[in-house]
Short mmCIF file of C-alpha atoms in Angstrom, two decimals:
data_model
loop_
_atom_site.label_atom_id
_atom_site.label_comp_id
_atom_site.label_asym_id
_atom_site.label_seq_id
_atom_site.Cartn_x
_atom_site.Cartn_y
_atom_site.Cartn_z
CA UNK G 26 24.61 6.07 -12.58
CA UNK G 27 22.10 4.13 -14.68
CA UNK G 28 18.56 5.42 -14.26
CA UNK G 29 17.03 3.13 -16.88
CA UNK G 30 14.87 0.17 -16.00
CA UNK G 31 16.34 -3.16 -17.08
CA UNK G 32 14.88 -4.78 -20.23
CA UNK G 33 13.15 -7.32 -17.99
CA UNK G 34 11.61 -4.57 -15.87
CA UNK G 35 10.47 -2.68 -18.96
CA UNK G 36 8.82 -5.81 -20.38
CA UNK G 37 7.14 -6.49 -17.05
CA UNK G 38 5.93 -2.90 -16.77
CA UNK G 39 4.42 -3.13 -20.26
CA UNK G 40 2.69 -6.42 -19.39
CA UNK G 41 1.14 -4.99 -16.22
CA UNK G 42 0.09 -1.81 -18.04
CA UNK G 43 -1.69 -3.82 -20.73
CA UNK G 44 -3.40 -5.91 -18.07
CA UNK G 45 -4.54 -2.79 -16.20
CA UNK G 46 -5.85 -1.11 -19.34
CA UNK G 47 -7.64 -4.23 -20.60
CA UNK G 48 -8.98 -5.80 -17.39
CA UNK G 49 -9.06 -3.09 -14.71
CA UNK G 50 -9.81 0.23 -16.39
CA UNK G 51 -13.23 -0.78 -17.83
CA UNK G 52 -14.43 -1.93 -14.41
CA UNK G 53 -12.79 0.44 -11.92
CA UNK G 54 -15.69 2.87 -11.58
CA UNK G 55 -18.25 0.07 -11.17
CA UNK G 56 -16.14 -1.74 -8.58
CA UNK G 57 -15.69 1.48 -6.66
CA UNK G 58 -19.42 2.07 -6.38
CA UNK G 59 -20.04 -1.53 -5.34
CA UNK G 60 -17.84 -0.84 -2.28
CA UNK G 61 -16.50 -4.38 -2.24
CA UNK G 62 -13.15 -5.87 -3.20
CA UNK G 63 -13.62 -7.53 -6.62
CA UNK G 64 -12.36 -11.05 -6.12
CA UNK G 65 -12.28 -11.68 -9.87
CA UNK G 66 -9.66 -8.92 -10.18
CA UNK G 67 -7.66 -10.35 -7.27
CA UNK G 68 -7.63 -13.72 -9.03
CA UNK G 69 -6.43 -12.14 -12.26
CA UNK G 70 -3.67 -10.34 -10.37
CA UNK G 71 -2.70 -13.66 -8.81
CA UNK G 72 -2.67 -15.40 -12.18
CA UNK G 73 -0.32 -12.68 -13.43
CA UNK G 74 2.04 -13.46 -10.54
CA UNK G 75 1.84 -10.06 -8.87
CA UNK G 76 1.42 -11.35 -5.31
CA UNK G 77 4.56 -13.48 -5.50
CA UNK G 78 6.93 -11.00 -7.09
CA UNK G 79 9.55 -10.54 -4.31
CA UNK G 80 9.54 -14.08 -2.95
CA UNK G 81 11.84 -16.94 -3.98
CA UNK G 82 10.57 -19.67 -6.28
CA UNK G 83 10.75 -22.21 -3.46
CA UNK G 84 7.83 -20.40 -1.81
CA UNK G 85 5.86 -19.92 -5.00
CA UNK G 86 7.25 -16.54 -5.98
CA UNK G 87 9.23 -15.30 -8.96
CA UNK G 88 12.28 -13.86 -7.19
CA UNK G 89 11.90 -10.35 -8.62
CA UNK G 90 13.52 -7.33 -6.98
CA UNK G 91 11.69 -4.82 -4.82
CA UNK G 92 11.55 -2.16 -7.55
CA UNK G 93 9.66 -4.56 -9.79
CA UNK G 94 6.96 -4.90 -7.13
CA UNK G 95 6.80 -1.10 -6.89
CA UNK G 96 6.39 -0.86 -10.67
CA UNK G 97 3.36 -3.15 -10.47
CA UNK G 98 1.85 -1.04 -7.68
CA UNK G 99 2.43 2.15 -9.68
CA UNK G 100 0.78 0.71 -12.80
CA UNK G 101 -2.28 -0.43 -10.86
CA UNK G 102 -2.61 2.94 -9.12
CA UNK G 103 -2.72 4.78 -12.47
CA UNK G 104 -6.24 3.42 -12.77
CA UNK G 105 -7.35 1.82 -9.49
CA UNK G 106 -5.84 2.76 -6.13
CA UNK G 107 -8.05 0.30 -4.24
CA UNK G 108 -6.48 -2.63 -6.09
CA UNK G 109 -3.03 -1.06 -5.79
CA UNK G 110 -3.29 -0.91 -1.99
CA UNK G 111 -4.69 -4.44 -1.99
CA UNK G 112 -1.48 -5.64 -3.67
CA UNK G 113 0.80 -3.46 -1.56
CA UNK G 114 -0.75 -4.60 1.71
CA UNK G 115 -1.00 -8.25 0.69
CA UNK G 116 2.67 -8.48 -0.24
CA UNK G 117 4.39 -5.90 1.93
CA UNK G 118 2.30 -6.15 5.08
CA UNK G 119 0.69 -9.57 4.89
CA UNK G 120 3.28 -11.92 3.40
CA UNK G 121 6.59 -10.08 3.86
CA UNK G 122 6.70 -10.35 7.69
CA UNK G 123 6.38 -14.13 7.36
CA UNK G 124 9.15 -14.23 4.77
CA UNK G 125 11.52 -11.95 6.68
CA UNK G 126 10.91 -13.07 10.25
CA UNK G 127 9.16 -16.43 10.10
CA UNK G 128 10.77 -19.81 10.63
CA UNK G 129 10.95 -22.35 7.83
CA UNK G 130 7.80 -24.16 8.91
CA UNK G 131 5.82 -20.90 8.90
CA UNK G 132 7.17 -19.97 5.48
CA UNK G 133 6.28 -23.34 4.00
CA UNK G 134 2.82 -23.23 5.54
CA UNK G 135 1.73 -19.70 4.65
CA UNK G 136 3.78 -18.24 1.78
CA UNK G 137 2.81 -20.45 -1.21
CA UNK G 138 -0.89 -19.53 -1.11
CA UNK G 139 -0.06 -15.87 -0.40
CA UNK G 140 2.41 -15.74 -3.30
CA UNK G 141 -0.13 -17.24 -5.69
CA UNK G 142 -2.89 -14.85 -4.66
CA UNK G 143 -5.08 -17.73 -3.50
CA UNK G 144 -4.96 -16.21 -0.01
CA UNK G 145 -4.49 -12.75 1.48
CA UNK G 146 -3.20 -11.70 4.89
CA UNK G 147 -3.42 -8.61 7.08
CA UNK G 148 -1.00 -6.67 9.27
CA UNK G 149 -2.47 -5.63 12.62
CA UNK G 150 -0.43 -2.86 14.20
CA UNK G 151 -2.69 0.20 14.52
CA UNK G 152 -5.12 0.32 17.44
CA UNK G 153 -8.13 2.61 18.04
CA UNK G 154 -6.23 4.83 20.48
CA UNK G 155 -2.83 4.56 18.82
CA UNK G 156 -2.66 6.23 15.43
CA UNK G 157 0.79 7.71 14.88
CA UNK G 158 1.89 6.41 18.28
CA UNK G 159 2.45 2.97 16.79
CA UNK G 160 4.12 1.69 19.94
CA UNK G 161 1.08 2.40 22.12
CA UNK G 162 -0.04 -1.22 21.92
CA UNK G 163 -2.69 -2.22 24.43
CA UNK G 164 -3.64 -5.61 23.00
CA UNK G 165 -2.25 -8.42 25.12
CA UNK G 166 -1.02 -11.92 24.44
CA UNK G 167 -0.57 -14.18 27.45
CA UNK G 168 1.09 -17.56 27.14
CA UNK G 169 -1.03 -20.18 28.90
CA UNK G 170 -0.67 -23.95 28.55
CA UNK G 171 1.12 -23.73 25.20
CA UNK G 172 -1.26 -21.16 23.69
CA UNK G 173 -1.29 -17.42 23.22
CA UNK G 174 -4.48 -15.90 24.63
CA UNK G 175 -5.04 -12.62 22.80
CA UNK G 176 -7.30 -9.75 23.87
CA UNK G 177 -7.64 -6.32 22.31
CA UNK G 178 -8.52 -4.61 19.03
CA UNK G 179 -6.93 -3.29 15.85
CA UNK G 180 -8.07 -0.53 13.47
CA UNK G 181 -7.89 0.17 9.73
CA UNK G 182 -6.60 -3.28 8.80
CA UNK G 183 -6.45 -3.94 5.05
CA UNK G 184 -7.25 -7.37 3.57
CA UNK G 185 -8.56 -8.57 6.92
CA UNK G 186 -12.10 -9.55 5.98
CA UNK G 187 -12.00 -10.93 2.44
CA UNK G 188 -13.31 -14.41 1.57
CA UNK G 189 -9.71 -15.55 1.06
CA UNK G 190 -8.04 -13.90 4.07
CA UNK G 191 -6.04 -16.66 5.75
CA UNK G 192 -4.62 -14.82 8.77
CA UNK G 193 -3.73 -11.51 10.37
CA UNK G 194 -0.42 -10.93 12.13
CA UNK G 195 -0.96 -8.77 15.21
CA UNK G 196 1.25 -7.04 17.73
CA UNK G 197 0.48 -7.67 21.38
CA UNK G 198 2.01 -7.04 24.79
CA UNK G 199 3.53 -10.35 25.87
CA UNK G 200 5.69 -9.25 28.81
CA UNK G 201 5.34 -10.69 32.27
CA UNK G 202 4.40 -8.49 35.24
CA UNK G 203 3.75 -5.42 33.11
CA UNK G 204 7.03 -5.52 31.17
CA UNK G 205 6.81 -3.48 27.95
CA UNK G 206 7.42 -6.36 25.55
CA UNK G 207 5.69 -6.37 22.15
CA UNK G 208 5.59 -9.53 20.06
CA UNK G 209 4.00 -10.48 16.73
CA UNK G 210 1.56 -13.40 16.58
CA UNK G 211 -0.15 -15.02 13.59
CA UNK G 212 -3.91 -15.34 14.10
CA UNK G 213 -5.64 -17.52 11.47
CA UNK G 214 -9.05 -16.53 10.16
CA UNK G 215 -11.87 -18.36 11.87
CA UNK G 216 -10.09 -18.70 15.20
CA UNK G 217 -12.69 -18.49 18.01
CA UNK G 218 -12.58 -15.07 19.64
CA UNK G 219 -11.28 -13.37 16.47
CA UNK G 220 -14.02 -11.08 15.14
CA UNK G 221 -13.95 -8.92 12.01
CA UNK G 222 -15.99 -5.72 12.22
CA UNK G 223 -18.07 -4.31 9.39
CA UNK G 224 -16.37 -2.44 6.58
CA UNK G 225 -15.50 1.20 7.18
CA UNK G 226 -17.28 3.94 5.26
CA UNK G 227 -14.22 5.69 3.82
CA UNK G 228 -13.55 8.87 1.89
CA UNK G 229 -11.68 6.88 -0.74
CA UNK G 230 -10.32 3.42 -1.53
CA UNK G 231 -13.96 2.39 -1.66
CA UNK G 232 -13.36 -1.14 -2.89
CA UNK G 233 -10.34 -2.04 -0.80
CA UNK G 234 -11.08 -4.28 2.18
CA UNK G 235 -10.64 -2.45 5.51
CA UNK G 236 -11.97 -3.48 8.93
CA UNK G 237 -11.60 -3.10 12.65
CA UNK G 238 -10.65 -6.35 14.39
CA UNK G 239 -11.34 -7.51 17.92
CA UNK G 240 -9.88 -10.36 19.95
CA UNK G 241 -11.69 -11.79 22.94
CA UNK G 242 -9.77 -14.63 24.63
CA UNK G 243 -8.59 -15.64 21.16
CA UNK G 244 -6.28 -18.65 21.47
CA UNK G 245 -3.61 -19.69 18.99
CA UNK G 246 -0.72 -22.17 19.34
CA UNK G 247 2.53 -21.00 20.89
CA UNK G 248 4.33 -21.72 17.60
CA UNK G 249 2.31 -18.94 15.94
CA UNK G 250 4.78 -16.43 17.40
CA UNK G 251 6.33 -14.66 14.39
CA UNK G 252 9.98 -13.84 14.96
CA UNK G 253 11.59 -13.63 18.36
CA UNK G 254 9.53 -12.81 21.41
CA UNK G 255 9.71 -9.10 22.19
CA UNK G 256 10.87 -8.19 18.66
CA UNK G 257 7.43 -7.74 17.10
CA UNK G 258 7.29 -3.95 17.18
CA UNK G 259 10.86 -3.48 15.95
CA UNK G 260 10.30 -5.97 13.16
CA UNK G 261 7.10 -4.27 12.08
CA UNK G 262 8.92 -0.93 11.91
CA UNK G 263 11.38 -2.52 9.48
CA UNK G 264 8.46 -3.68 7.37
CA UNK G 265 7.07 -0.14 7.34
CA UNK G 266 10.28 1.25 5.81
CA UNK G 267 9.66 -0.87 2.72
CA UNK G 268 5.97 -0.06 2.86
CA UNK G 269 6.68 3.64 2.64
CA UNK G 270 8.54 3.15 -0.63
CA UNK G 271 5.60 1.15 -1.92
CA UNK G 272 3.14 3.87 -0.88
CA UNK G 273 5.35 6.37 -2.71
CA UNK G 274 5.03 4.19 -5.81
CA UNK G 275 1.27 4.09 -5.37
CA UNK G 276 1.23 7.88 -5.01
CA UNK G 277 3.20 8.28 -8.22
CA UNK G 278 0.83 5.94 -10.03
CA UNK G 279 -2.22 7.92 -8.90
CA UNK G 280 -0.58 11.21 -9.91
CA UNK G 281 0.44 9.76 -13.27
CA UNK G 282 -3.13 8.62 -13.84
CA UNK G 283 -4.33 12.18 -13.18
CA UNK G 284 -1.70 13.58 -15.54
CA UNK G 285 -2.74 11.13 -18.27
CA UNK G 286 -6.37 12.15 -17.93
CA UNK G 287 -5.46 15.85 -18.05
CA UNK G 288 -3.36 15.45 -21.19
CA UNK G 289 -6.20 13.67 -22.94
CA UNK G 290 -8.85 16.12 -21.77
CA UNK G 291 -6.76 19.19 -22.62
CA UNK G 292 -6.50 18.05 -26.23
CA UNK G 293 -10.18 17.15 -26.61
CA UNK G 294 -12.01 19.85 -24.64
CA UNK G 295 -12.51 23.12 -26.48
CA UNK G 296 -13.24 26.58 -25.11
CA UNK G 297 -13.29 29.91 -26.92
CA UNK G 298 -12.88 28.09 -30.21
CA UNK G 299 -9.74 26.08 -29.46
CA UNK G 300 -8.48 23.18 -27.31
CA UNK G 301 -8.00 24.25 -23.71
CA UNK G 302 -4.51 22.71 -23.84
CA UNK G 303 -3.44 25.60 -26.07
CA UNK G 304 -3.90 28.12 -23.26
CA UNK G 305 -0.62 28.95 -21.56
CA UNK G 306 -2.09 28.95 -18.05
CA UNK G 307 -3.21 25.35 -18.48
CA UNK G 308 0.08 24.37 -20.11
CA UNK G 309 1.96 25.71 -17.09
CA UNK G 310 -0.30 23.81 -14.69
CA UNK G 311 0.11 20.51 -16.53
CA UNK G 312 3.86 21.05 -16.93
CA UNK G 313 4.17 21.50 -13.18
CA UNK G 314 2.14 18.32 -12.66
CA UNK G 315 4.46 16.35 -14.94
CA UNK G 316 7.54 17.69 -13.17
CA UNK G 317 6.22 16.69 -9.75
CA UNK G 318 5.34 13.19 -10.95
CA UNK G 319 8.78 12.57 -12.41
CA UNK G 320 10.64 13.90 -9.36
CA UNK G 321 8.54 11.70 -7.06
CA UNK G 322 9.16 8.70 -9.29
CA UNK G 323 12.92 9.19 -9.14
CA UNK G 324 12.73 9.53 -5.35
CA UNK G 325 11.05 6.16 -4.90
CA UNK G 326 13.29 4.52 -7.53
CA UNK G 327 16.34 5.58 -5.54
CA UNK G 328 14.90 4.44 -2.22
CA UNK G 329 13.99 1.06 -3.72
CA UNK G 330 17.47 0.73 -5.22
CA UNK G 331 19.13 1.46 -1.86
CA UNK G 332 16.93 -1.14 -0.18
CA UNK G 333 17.76 -3.71 -2.85
CA UNK G 334 21.54 -3.31 -2.57
CA UNK G 335 21.50 -3.38 1.23
CA UNK G 336 22.41 0.23 1.98
CA UNK G 337 20.64 2.35 4.63
CA UNK G 338 17.42 3.75 3.23
CA UNK G 339 15.18 4.82 6.12
CA UNK G 340 15.65 8.52 5.35
CA UNK G 341 15.18 8.07 1.61
CA UNK G 342 12.05 5.94 2.15
CA UNK G 343 10.54 8.63 4.37
CA UNK G 344 11.48 11.36 1.90
CA UNK G 345 9.97 9.46 -1.02
CA UNK G 346 6.75 8.79 0.87
CA UNK G 347 6.50 12.38 2.16
CA UNK G 348 7.03 14.00 -1.23
CA UNK G 349 5.13 11.51 -3.39
CA UNK G 350 2.04 11.54 -1.19
CA UNK G 351 2.02 15.34 -1.18
CA UNK G 352 2.29 15.65 -4.93
CA UNK G 353 -0.41 12.99 -5.36
CA UNK G 354 -2.84 15.22 -3.47
CA UNK G 355 -1.64 18.33 -5.31
CA UNK G 356 -1.80 16.75 -8.76
CA UNK G 357 -5.21 15.19 -8.10
CA UNK G 358 -6.59 18.55 -6.96
CA UNK G 359 -5.18 20.30 -10.03
CA UNK G 360 -6.55 17.55 -12.28
CA UNK G 361 -10.04 18.23 -10.99
CA UNK G 362 -9.46 21.93 -11.72
CA UNK G 363 -8.34 21.17 -15.28
CA UNK G 364 -11.54 19.22 -15.83
CA UNK G 365 -13.68 22.00 -14.39
CA UNK G 366 -17.22 20.93 -13.49
CA UNK G 367 -16.66 17.51 -15.04
CA UNK G 368 -13.86 16.89 -12.56
CA UNK G 369 -16.48 16.90 -9.82
CA UNK G 370 -18.50 14.17 -11.55
CA UNK G 371 -17.95 10.55 -10.55
CA UNK G 372 -17.90 9.32 -14.15
CA UNK G 373 -14.56 11.07 -14.63
CA UNK G 374 -11.60 9.17 -13.09
CA UNK G 375 -10.00 12.30 -11.62
CA UNK G 376 -12.91 12.59 -9.19
CA UNK G 377 -12.12 9.14 -7.77
CA UNK G 378 -8.38 9.85 -7.81
CA UNK G 379 -8.96 13.00 -5.75
CA UNK G 380 -10.93 11.03 -3.14
CA UNK G 381 -8.28 8.33 -3.06
CA UNK G 382 -5.29 10.67 -2.74
CA UNK G 383 -5.67 12.06 0.77
CA UNK G 384 -5.10 8.77 2.61
CA UNK G 385 -1.62 8.61 1.08
CA UNK G 386 -0.54 11.41 3.43
CA UNK G 387 -1.82 9.39 6.39
CA UNK G 388 -1.41 5.65 5.88
CA UNK G 389 1.84 3.86 6.83
CA UNK G 390 3.05 6.97 8.60
CA UNK G 391 1.62 10.48 8.40
CA UNK G 392 3.52 13.28 6.68
CA UNK G 393 4.31 14.68 10.13
CA UNK G 394 5.84 11.37 11.23
CA UNK G 395 7.86 11.26 8.00
CA UNK G 396 9.34 14.65 8.84
CA UNK G 397 10.22 13.43 12.34
CA UNK G 398 11.99 10.37 10.88
CA UNK G 399 13.89 12.50 8.38
CA UNK G 400 14.96 14.92 11.11
CA UNK G 401 16.26 12.04 13.24
CA UNK G 402 18.22 10.61 10.31
CA UNK G 403 19.72 14.07 9.75
CA UNK G 404 21.02 14.01 13.30
CA UNK G 405 18.80 16.76 14.68
CA UNK G 406 18.13 16.63 18.44
CA UNK G 407 14.86 14.97 19.42
CA UNK G 408 12.16 17.30 20.73
#
């Protein structure tokens, strides 16, 4: 069992880390308080090739493996979770459904600009009354005269309202006579009847782009169906398995960022005539933080490896997401404690990390849903 990253992955990780430290870290606090996705950072990420990592060269990507994408997400999240989720959602939720389920014409049309970062796309599954009941779709898509007529709404959709958003893929009921058939349909930005609501006021991820969407007799061509009719919900669930590994990577990055800040602060801050890092109580706390981060990292590495080699990984993805998101919240809370009163001040990164951490236990499947998925994979009877 080889647990080392390949030389290529190590070089890539170093490149992304240098980019994050040079271009992202000095601006992260300012961007956060501007409450708007910084398009200059998105362009820089695109120039670095981050949005095209897992896609073949024929579609504008670099053909990297899934773990390499997760490494990029982790490195971004060490400093800026809003940009980390922007990358994760753009690749895993926006572009990946087109790559995995689209026909060749759809791939050629949409993927090159998504892979270059010139365009972003959203993934519209969650609805206002749905939440964890992801299959409770009420939006409808009726086929009339060669067009899908879409009505309904979606909630909490990332990358749906940026200046470069090109489309959102949505799930909708497409069955005749009340049949429970859910399909996925690509809805380009600017389509009449497609309205983007104002940005949410969120606890964290202040400069990620998140909106509610509404569709009122929104018409798109029949060929905008993504994948087979009636397979939209099942296909989106497959996408979410990968997404959970990516969220685990984001969680590890956030926790690692907190650990880095604590190590620095514990060496610099003095109390009672010596650095606070010399006190055993603080050493124990930081040691526990480091242990949690490394265990979570190995969990998502293994899940990503299983996905890459084609072995079943649903259980491992859920486990990685469940554990990593929990330790992200725990480590962020402890990091604020290590910093004392300064940890409660916005100028210190751990304050922002603490705000950003909680959503990781909710987005792309709550911790409770992860436990249900794990129990099913263990063969326990359904409740």
